[in-house]
Amino acid sequence: MANLNTSHPNKQLLAGYCGIIFGGFGVHKFILGYNPEGFIMLAISIVAGTFTYGIALIVMQLIGLIEGMIYLNKSSEEFVDTYFVNKQRWF
């Protein structure tokens, strides 16, 4: 079990809410420190979204919504173990 840092519960709430609201742009990934994954989501949303008339943005928003709900449904210890110790990057 990892040491529970006082900023981890704040990051859990912030990443969860940003995943639900701004998930299509990968903001929740940037909050957790997963910059490459955040850039992938941002690029798919912007670049592919322009070529698919927004369908790619809707898909990315759905992925962000699901990830945000997953973040908020985990306990603090499980969240820290999953995303800070084991570095699970997607879902």
Short mmCIF file of C-alpha atoms in Angstrom, two decimals:
data_model
loop_
_atom_site.label_atom_id
_atom_site.label_comp_id
_atom_site.label_asym_id
_atom_site.label_seq_id
_atom_site.Cartn_x
_atom_site.Cartn_y
_atom_site.Cartn_z
CA MET A 1 0.00 0.00 0.00
CA ALA A 2 1.37 3.39 -0.92
CA ASN A 3 1.73 6.27 1.48
CA LEU A 4 -1.36 8.42 1.14
CA ASN A 5 -0.18 11.90 0.19
CA THR A 6 -2.53 14.71 1.18
CA SER A 7 -2.74 15.94 -2.43
CA HIS A 8 -3.91 12.57 -3.81
CA PRO A 9 -7.56 12.87 -2.67
CA ASN A 10 -7.66 16.38 -4.13
CA LYS A 11 -6.26 15.08 -7.41
CA GLN A 12 -8.80 12.28 -7.36
CA LEU A 13 -11.72 14.70 -7.11
CA LEU A 14 -10.25 17.19 -9.54
CA ALA A 15 -9.35 14.53 -12.11
CA GLY A 16 -12.75 12.90 -11.74
CA TYR A 17 -14.71 16.10 -12.23
CA CYS A 18 -12.48 17.30 -15.08
CA GLY A 19 -12.81 13.89 -16.73
CA ILE A 20 -16.58 14.25 -16.65
CA ILE A 21 -16.68 17.88 -17.81
CA PHE A 22 -13.55 18.33 -19.98
CA GLY A 23 -12.69 14.69 -20.66
CA GLY A 24 -12.64 15.08 -24.41
CA PHE A 25 -9.58 17.29 -24.16
CA GLY A 26 -7.63 15.03 -21.78
CA VAL A 27 -7.50 17.51 -18.90
CA HIS A 28 -7.87 14.72 -16.35
CA LYS A 29 -4.78 12.99 -17.77
CA PHE A 30 -2.71 16.16 -17.36
CA ILE A 31 -3.87 16.47 -13.73
CA LEU A 32 -2.65 12.95 -12.96
CA GLY A 33 0.69 13.62 -14.68
CA TYR A 34 0.03 11.45 -17.74
CA ASN A 35 1.09 14.09 -20.28
CA PRO A 36 1.57 11.83 -23.35
CA GLU A 37 -1.91 10.37 -22.91
CA GLY A 38 -3.36 13.85 -22.41
CA PHE A 39 -1.74 15.06 -25.63
CA ILE A 40 -3.09 12.00 -27.47
CA MET A 41 -6.63 12.76 -26.33
CA LEU A 42 -6.23 16.46 -27.13
CA ALA A 43 -4.84 15.77 -30.60
CA ILE A 44 -7.54 13.26 -31.44
CA SER A 45 -10.22 15.66 -30.25
CA ILE A 46 -8.93 18.63 -32.22
CA VAL A 47 -7.37 17.13 -35.35
CA ALA A 48 -9.60 14.13 -35.90
CA GLY A 49 -12.60 16.07 -34.63
CA THR A 50 -12.26 18.56 -37.46
CA PHE A 51 -12.12 15.83 -40.10
CA THR A 52 -14.99 13.79 -38.64
CA TYR A 53 -17.26 16.78 -37.94
CA GLY A 54 -16.96 16.35 -34.19
CA ILE A 55 -17.56 12.61 -33.95
CA ALA A 56 -14.01 11.99 -32.64
CA LEU A 57 -14.55 14.69 -30.01
CA ILE A 58 -17.74 12.98 -28.87
CA VAL A 59 -15.91 9.64 -28.60
CA MET A 60 -13.10 11.25 -26.58
CA GLN A 61 -15.66 12.96 -24.34
CA LEU A 62 -17.31 9.61 -23.71
CA ILE A 63 -13.94 8.08 -22.78
CA GLY A 64 -13.26 11.00 -20.43
CA LEU A 65 -16.71 10.62 -18.88
CA ILE A 66 -16.13 6.92 -18.20
CA GLU A 67 -12.66 7.55 -16.77
CA GLY A 68 -13.95 10.38 -14.58
CA MET A 69 -16.66 8.14 -13.16
CA ILE A 70 -14.09 5.40 -12.52
CA TYR A 71 -11.85 7.87 -10.66
CA LEU A 72 -14.69 9.05 -8.44
CA ASN A 73 -15.93 5.53 -7.62
CA LYS A 74 -12.57 4.31 -6.29
CA SER A 75 -11.55 4.62 -2.67
CA SER A 76 -8.58 6.88 -1.94
CA GLU A 77 -6.24 3.97 -1.28
CA GLU A 78 -7.32 2.12 -4.41
CA PHE A 79 -6.95 5.31 -6.47
CA VAL A 80 -3.41 5.90 -5.22
CA ASP A 81 -2.41 2.27 -5.82
CA THR A 82 -3.90 2.20 -9.31
CA TYR A 83 -2.84 5.56 -10.72
CA PHE A 84 0.24 6.62 -8.72
CA VAL A 85 1.91 3.35 -7.71
CA ASN A 86 1.04 1.02 -10.60
CA LYS A 87 0.73 3.85 -13.16
CA GLN A 88 -2.33 2.49 -14.97
CA ARG A 89 -2.71 5.00 -17.78
CA TRP A 90 -6.00 4.09 -19.48
CA PHE A 91 -9.24 3.09 -17.76
#
